[in-house]
PDB file of C-alpha atoms in Angstrom:
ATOM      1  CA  UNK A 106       0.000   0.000   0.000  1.00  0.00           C
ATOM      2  CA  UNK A 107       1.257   3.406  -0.907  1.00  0.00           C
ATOM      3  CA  UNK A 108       2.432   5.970   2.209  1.00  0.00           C
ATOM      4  CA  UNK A 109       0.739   8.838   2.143  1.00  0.00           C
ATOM      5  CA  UNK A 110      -3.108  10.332   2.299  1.00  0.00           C
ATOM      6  CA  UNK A 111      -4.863  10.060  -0.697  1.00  0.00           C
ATOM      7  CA  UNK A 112      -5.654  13.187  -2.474  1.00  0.00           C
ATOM      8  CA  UNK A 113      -8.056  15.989  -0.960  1.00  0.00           C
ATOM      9  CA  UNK A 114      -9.135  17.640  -4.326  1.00  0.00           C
ATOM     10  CA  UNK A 115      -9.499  16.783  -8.225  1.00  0.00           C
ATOM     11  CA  UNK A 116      -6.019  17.198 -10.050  1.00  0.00           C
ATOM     12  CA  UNK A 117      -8.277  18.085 -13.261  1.00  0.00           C
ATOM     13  CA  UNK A 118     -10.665  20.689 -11.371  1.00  0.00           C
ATOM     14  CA  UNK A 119      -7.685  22.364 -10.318  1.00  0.00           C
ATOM     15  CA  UNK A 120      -5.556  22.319 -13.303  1.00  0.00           C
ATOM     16  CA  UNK A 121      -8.609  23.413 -15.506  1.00  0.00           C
ATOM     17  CA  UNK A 122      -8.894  26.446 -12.042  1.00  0.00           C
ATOM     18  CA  UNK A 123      -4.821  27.220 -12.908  1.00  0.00           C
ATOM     19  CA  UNK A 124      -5.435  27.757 -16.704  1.00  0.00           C
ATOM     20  CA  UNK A 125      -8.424  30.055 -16.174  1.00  0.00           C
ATOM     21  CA  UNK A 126      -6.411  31.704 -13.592  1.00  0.00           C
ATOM     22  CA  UNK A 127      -2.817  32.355 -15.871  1.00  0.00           C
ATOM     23  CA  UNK A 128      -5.673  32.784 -18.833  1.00  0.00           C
ATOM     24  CA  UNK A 129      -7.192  36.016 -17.420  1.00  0.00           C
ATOM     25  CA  UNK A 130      -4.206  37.980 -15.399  1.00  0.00           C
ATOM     26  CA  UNK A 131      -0.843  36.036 -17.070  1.00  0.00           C
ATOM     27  CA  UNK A 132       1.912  34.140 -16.021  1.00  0.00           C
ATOM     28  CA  UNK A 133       3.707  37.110 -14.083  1.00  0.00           C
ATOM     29  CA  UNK A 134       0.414  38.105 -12.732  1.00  0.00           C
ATOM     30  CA  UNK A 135      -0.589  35.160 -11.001  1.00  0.00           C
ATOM     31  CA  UNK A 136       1.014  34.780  -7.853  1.00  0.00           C
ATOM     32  CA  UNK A 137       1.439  31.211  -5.977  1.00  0.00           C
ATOM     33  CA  UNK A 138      -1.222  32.981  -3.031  1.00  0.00           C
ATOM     34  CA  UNK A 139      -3.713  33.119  -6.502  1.00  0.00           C
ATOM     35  CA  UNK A 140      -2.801  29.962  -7.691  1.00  0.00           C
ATOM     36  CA  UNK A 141      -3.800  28.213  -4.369  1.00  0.00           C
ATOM     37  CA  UNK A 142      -6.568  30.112  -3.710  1.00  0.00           C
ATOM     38  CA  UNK A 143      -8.427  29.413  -6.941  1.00  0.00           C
ATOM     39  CA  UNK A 144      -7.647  25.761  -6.999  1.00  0.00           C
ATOM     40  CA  UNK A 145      -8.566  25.249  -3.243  1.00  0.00           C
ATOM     41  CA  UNK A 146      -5.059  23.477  -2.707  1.00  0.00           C
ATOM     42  CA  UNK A 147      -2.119  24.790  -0.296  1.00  0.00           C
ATOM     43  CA  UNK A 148       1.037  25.205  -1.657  1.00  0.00           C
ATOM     44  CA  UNK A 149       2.936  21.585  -0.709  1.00  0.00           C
ATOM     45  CA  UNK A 150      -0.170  20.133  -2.423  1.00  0.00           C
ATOM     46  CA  UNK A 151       0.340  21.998  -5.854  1.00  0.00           C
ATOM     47  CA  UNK A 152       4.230  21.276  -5.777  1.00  0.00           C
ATOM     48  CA  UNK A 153       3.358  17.847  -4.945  1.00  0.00           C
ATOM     49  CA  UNK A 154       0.736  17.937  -7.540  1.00  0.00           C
ATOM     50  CA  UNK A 155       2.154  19.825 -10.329  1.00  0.00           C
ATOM     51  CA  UNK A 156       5.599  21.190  -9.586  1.00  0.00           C
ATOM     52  CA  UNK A 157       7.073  24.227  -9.449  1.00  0.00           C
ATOM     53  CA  UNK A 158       4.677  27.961 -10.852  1.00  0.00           C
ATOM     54  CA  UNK A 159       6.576  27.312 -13.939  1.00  0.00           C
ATOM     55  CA  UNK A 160       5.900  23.283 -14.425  1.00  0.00           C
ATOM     56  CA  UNK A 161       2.420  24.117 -13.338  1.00  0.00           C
ATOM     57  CA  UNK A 162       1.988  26.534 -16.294  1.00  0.00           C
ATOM     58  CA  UNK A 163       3.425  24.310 -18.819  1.00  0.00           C
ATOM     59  CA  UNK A 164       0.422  21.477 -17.884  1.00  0.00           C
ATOM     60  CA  UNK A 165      -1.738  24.475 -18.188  1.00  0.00           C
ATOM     61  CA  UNK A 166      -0.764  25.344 -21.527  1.00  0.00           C
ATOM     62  CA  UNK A 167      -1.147  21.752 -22.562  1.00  0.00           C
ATOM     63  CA  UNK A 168      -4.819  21.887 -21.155  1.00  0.00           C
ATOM     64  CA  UNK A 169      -5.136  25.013 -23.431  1.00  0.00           C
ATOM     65  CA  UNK A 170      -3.993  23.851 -26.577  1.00  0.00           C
ATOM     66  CA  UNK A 171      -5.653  20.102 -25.937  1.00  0.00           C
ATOM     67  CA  UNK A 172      -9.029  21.332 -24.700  1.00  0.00           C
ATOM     68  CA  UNK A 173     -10.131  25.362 -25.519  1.00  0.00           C
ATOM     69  CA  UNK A 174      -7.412  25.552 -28.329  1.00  0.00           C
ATOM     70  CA  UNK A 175      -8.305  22.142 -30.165  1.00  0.00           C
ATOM     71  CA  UNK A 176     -10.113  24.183 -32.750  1.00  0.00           C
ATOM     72  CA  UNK A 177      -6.924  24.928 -34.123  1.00  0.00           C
ATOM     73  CA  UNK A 178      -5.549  21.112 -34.591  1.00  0.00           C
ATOM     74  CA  UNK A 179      -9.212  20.402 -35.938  1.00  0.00           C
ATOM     75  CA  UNK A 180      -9.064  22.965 -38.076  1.00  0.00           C
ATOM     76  CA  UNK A 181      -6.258  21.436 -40.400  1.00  0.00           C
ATOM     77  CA  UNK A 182      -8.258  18.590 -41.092  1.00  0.00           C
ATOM     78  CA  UNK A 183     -10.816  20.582 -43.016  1.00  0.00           C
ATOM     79  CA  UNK A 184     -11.014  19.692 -47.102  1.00  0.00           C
ATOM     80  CA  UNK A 185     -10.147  22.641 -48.605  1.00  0.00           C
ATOM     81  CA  UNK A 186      -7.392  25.029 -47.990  1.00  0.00           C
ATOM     82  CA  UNK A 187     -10.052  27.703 -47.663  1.00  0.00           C
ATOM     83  CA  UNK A 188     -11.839  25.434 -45.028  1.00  0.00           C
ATOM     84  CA  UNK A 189      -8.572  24.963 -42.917  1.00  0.00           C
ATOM     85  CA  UNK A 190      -7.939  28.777 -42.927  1.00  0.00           C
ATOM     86  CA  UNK A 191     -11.533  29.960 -41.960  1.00  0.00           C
ATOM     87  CA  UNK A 192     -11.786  27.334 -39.165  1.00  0.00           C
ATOM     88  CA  UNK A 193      -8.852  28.979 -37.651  1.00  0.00           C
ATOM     89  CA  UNK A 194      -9.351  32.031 -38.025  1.00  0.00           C
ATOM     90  CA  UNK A 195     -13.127  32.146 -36.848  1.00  0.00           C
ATOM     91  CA  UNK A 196     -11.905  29.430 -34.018  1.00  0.00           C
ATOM     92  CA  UNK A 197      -9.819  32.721 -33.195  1.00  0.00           C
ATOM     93  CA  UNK A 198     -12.969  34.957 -32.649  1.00  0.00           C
ATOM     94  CA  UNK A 199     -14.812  31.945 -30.778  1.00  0.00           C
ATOM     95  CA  UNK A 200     -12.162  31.216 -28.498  1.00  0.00           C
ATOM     96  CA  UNK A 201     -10.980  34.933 -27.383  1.00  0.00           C
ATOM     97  CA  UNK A 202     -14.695  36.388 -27.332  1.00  0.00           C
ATOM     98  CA  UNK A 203     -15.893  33.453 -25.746  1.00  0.00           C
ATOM     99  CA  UNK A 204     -18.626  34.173 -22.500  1.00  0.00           C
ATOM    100  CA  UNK A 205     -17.230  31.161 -20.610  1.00  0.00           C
ATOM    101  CA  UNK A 206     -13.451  32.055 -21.453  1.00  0.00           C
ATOM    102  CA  UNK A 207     -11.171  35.047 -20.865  1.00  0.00           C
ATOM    103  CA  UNK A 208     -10.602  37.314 -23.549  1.00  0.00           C
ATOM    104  CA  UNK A 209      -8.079  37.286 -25.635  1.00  0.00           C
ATOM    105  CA  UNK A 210      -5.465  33.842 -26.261  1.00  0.00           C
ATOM    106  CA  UNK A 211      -2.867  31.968 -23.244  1.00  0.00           C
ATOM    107  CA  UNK A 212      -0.046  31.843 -25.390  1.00  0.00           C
ATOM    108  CA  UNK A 213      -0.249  35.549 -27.016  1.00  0.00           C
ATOM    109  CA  UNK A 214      -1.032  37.005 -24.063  1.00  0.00           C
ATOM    110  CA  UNK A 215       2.179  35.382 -22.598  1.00  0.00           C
ATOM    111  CA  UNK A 216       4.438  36.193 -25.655  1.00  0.00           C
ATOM    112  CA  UNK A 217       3.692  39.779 -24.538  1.00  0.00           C
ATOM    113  CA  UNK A 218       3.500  39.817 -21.257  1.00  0.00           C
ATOM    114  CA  UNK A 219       6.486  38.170 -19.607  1.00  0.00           C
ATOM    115  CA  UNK A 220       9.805  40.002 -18.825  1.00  0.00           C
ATOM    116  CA  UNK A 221      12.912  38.708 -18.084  1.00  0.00           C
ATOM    117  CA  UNK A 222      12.155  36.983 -15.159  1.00  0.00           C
ATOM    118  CA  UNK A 223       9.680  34.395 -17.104  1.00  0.00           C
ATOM    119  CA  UNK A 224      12.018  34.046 -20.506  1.00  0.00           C
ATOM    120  CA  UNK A 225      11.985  30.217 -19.885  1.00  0.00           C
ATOM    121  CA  UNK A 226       7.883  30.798 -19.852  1.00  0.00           C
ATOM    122  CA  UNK A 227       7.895  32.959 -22.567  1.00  0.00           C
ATOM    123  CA  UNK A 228      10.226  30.183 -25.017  1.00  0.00           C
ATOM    124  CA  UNK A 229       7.424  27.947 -23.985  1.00  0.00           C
ATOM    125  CA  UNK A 230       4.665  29.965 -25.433  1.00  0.00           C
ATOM    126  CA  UNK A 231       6.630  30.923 -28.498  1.00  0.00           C
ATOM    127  CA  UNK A 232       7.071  26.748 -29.038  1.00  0.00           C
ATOM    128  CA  UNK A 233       4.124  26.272 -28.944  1.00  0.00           C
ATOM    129  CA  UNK A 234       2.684  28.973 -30.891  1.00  0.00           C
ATOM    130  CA  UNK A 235       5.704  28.350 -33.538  1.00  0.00           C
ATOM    131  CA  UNK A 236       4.489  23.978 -33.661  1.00  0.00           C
ATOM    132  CA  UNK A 237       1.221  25.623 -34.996  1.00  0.00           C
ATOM    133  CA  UNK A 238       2.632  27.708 -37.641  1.00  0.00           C
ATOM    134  CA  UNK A 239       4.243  24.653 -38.902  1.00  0.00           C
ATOM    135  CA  UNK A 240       1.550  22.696 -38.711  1.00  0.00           C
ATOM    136  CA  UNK A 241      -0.245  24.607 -40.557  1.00  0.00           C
ATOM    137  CA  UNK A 242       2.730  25.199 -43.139  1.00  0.00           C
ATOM    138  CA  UNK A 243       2.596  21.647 -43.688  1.00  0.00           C
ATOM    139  CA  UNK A 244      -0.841  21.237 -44.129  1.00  0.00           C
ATOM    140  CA  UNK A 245      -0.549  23.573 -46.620  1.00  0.00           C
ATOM    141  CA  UNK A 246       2.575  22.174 -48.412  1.00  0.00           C
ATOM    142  CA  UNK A 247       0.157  19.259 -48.690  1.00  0.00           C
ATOM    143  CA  UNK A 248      -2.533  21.169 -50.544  1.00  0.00           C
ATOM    144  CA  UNK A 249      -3.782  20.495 -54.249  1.00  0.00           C
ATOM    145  CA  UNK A 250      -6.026  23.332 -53.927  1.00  0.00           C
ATOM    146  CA  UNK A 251      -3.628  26.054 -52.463  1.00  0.00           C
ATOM    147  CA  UNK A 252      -4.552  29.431 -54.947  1.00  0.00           C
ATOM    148  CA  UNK A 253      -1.376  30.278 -57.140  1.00  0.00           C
ATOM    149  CA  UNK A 254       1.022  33.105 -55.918  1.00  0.00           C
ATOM    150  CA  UNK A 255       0.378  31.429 -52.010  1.00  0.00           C
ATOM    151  CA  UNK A 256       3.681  30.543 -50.652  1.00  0.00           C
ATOM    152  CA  UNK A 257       2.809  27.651 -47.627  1.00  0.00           C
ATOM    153  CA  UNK A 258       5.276  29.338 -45.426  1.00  0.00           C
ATOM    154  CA  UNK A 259       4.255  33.113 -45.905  1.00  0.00           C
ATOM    155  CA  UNK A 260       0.371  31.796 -46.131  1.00  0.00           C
ATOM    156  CA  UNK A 261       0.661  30.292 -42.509  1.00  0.00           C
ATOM    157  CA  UNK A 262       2.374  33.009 -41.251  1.00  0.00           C
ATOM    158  CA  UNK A 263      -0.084  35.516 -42.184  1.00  0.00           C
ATOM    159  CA  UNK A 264      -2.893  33.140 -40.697  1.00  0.00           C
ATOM    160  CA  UNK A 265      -1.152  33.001 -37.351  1.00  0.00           C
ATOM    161  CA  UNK A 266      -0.274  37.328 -37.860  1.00  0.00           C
ATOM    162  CA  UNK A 267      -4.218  37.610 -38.109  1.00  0.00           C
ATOM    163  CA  UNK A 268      -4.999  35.011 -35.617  1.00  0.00           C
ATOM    164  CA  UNK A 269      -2.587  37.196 -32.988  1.00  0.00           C
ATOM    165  CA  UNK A 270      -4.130  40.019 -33.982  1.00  0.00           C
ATOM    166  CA  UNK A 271      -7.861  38.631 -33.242  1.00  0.00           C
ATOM    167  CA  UNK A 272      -6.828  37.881 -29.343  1.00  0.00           C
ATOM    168  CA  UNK A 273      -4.971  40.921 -28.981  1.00  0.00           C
ATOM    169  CA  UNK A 274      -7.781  43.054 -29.951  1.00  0.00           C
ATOM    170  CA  UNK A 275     -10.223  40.780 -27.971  1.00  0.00           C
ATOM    171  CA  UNK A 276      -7.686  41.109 -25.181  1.00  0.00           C
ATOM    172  CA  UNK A 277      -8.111  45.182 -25.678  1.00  0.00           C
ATOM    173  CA  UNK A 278     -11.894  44.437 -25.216  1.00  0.00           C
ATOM    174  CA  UNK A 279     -12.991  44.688 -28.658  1.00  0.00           C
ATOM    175  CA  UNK A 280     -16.608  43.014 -29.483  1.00  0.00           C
ATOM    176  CA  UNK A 281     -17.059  39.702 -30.747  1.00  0.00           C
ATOM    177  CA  UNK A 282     -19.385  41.222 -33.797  1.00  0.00           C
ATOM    178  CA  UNK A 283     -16.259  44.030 -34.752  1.00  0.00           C
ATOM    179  CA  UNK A 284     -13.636  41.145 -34.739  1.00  0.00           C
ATOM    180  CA  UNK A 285     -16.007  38.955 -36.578  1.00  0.00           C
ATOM    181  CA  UNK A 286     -16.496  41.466 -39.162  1.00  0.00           C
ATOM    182  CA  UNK A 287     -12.599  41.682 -39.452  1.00  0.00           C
ATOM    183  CA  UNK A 288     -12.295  38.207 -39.754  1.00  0.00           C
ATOM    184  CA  UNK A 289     -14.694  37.858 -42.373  1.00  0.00           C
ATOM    185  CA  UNK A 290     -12.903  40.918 -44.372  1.00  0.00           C
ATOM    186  CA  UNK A 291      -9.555  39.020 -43.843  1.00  0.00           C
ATOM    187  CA  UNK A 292     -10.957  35.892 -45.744  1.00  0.00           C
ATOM    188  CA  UNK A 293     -12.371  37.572 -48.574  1.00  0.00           C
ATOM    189  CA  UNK A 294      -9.359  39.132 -48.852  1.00  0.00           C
ATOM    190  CA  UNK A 295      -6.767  36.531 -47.947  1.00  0.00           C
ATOM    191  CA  UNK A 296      -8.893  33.313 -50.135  1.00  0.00           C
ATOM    192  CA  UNK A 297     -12.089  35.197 -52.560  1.00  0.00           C
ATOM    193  CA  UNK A 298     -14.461  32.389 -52.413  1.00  0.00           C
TER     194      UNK A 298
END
């Protein structure tokens, strides 16, 4: 039998607690009193549970991009390359106007909010933000229908430009109409139906 009392609280409730938590006021902002607060855990529990601030934020991020961020994996699935790009970029407007979700994106608002201090959180966010640019560039390398004069490499770096851009200006409390009307205009001008 294993030493040790068994768990007082739901590793998943209070992972799912930390990402809304890092989502909303940022890496830096989020102190360990926050942290511990919102997932009703003291702090040998979460460093038992999940590490150090920093190990804790990396699960986090993995929550995001496996849960609220799946839209974007899904998204290169789609048929066409037309399909792939509006799934992302509307999945954009869902995810950083959502009512259930903080505005703006995890991983942008990180990029741009971290100083020196949290450089090793920072690389983190730019991995994973740069795996989805490539992702995408290979989805698109793998296109029959990709329009001529559309480089795969410029294409999904403009996607991912736009993309930042949509959570930034949700972030700045834009409305989820005005970004969806950007959106929109991006498509028709990016890929004319």
């Amino acid at each position: 039998m294993p030493g040790g009392r068994p768990r007082a609280f739901d590793p998943d409730v209070a992972l799912d607690r930390a990402l809304e938590l890092f989502w909303r006021q940022g890496y830096e902002g989020t102190s360990l009193s926050d942290l511990t607060a919102a997932m009703g855990i003291n702090k040998p529990s979460l460093y038992a549970a999940f590490g150090t601030k920093e190990q804790l934020f990396a699960k986090a991020l993995d929550r995001y991009v496996s849960g609220p961020g799946a839209f974007a994996r899904e998204a290169l699935a789609a048929a066409t390359v037309r399909e792939v790009v509006e799934r992302l970029i509307h999945g954009a407007v869902e995810l950083t106007t959502g009512p259930r979700t903080p505005p703006g994106c995890l991983n942008v608002n990180t990029v741009h909010a971290c100083g020196a201090d949290a450089a090793p959180v920072r690389e983190l966010a730019l991995a994973c933000r740069m795996a989805g640019e490539v992702a995408l560039r290979r989805r698109l390398e793998q296109a029959l229908d990709l329009p001529p004069g559309h480089d795969p490499a410029t294409l999904a770096r403009l996607v991912h430009t736009i993309t930042d851009g949509i959570a930034v200006q949700a972030a700045a409390g834009r409305t989820r109409k005005e970004i969806r009307e950007v959106a929109d205009l991006a498509l028709r001008a990016l890929l004319p139906a």
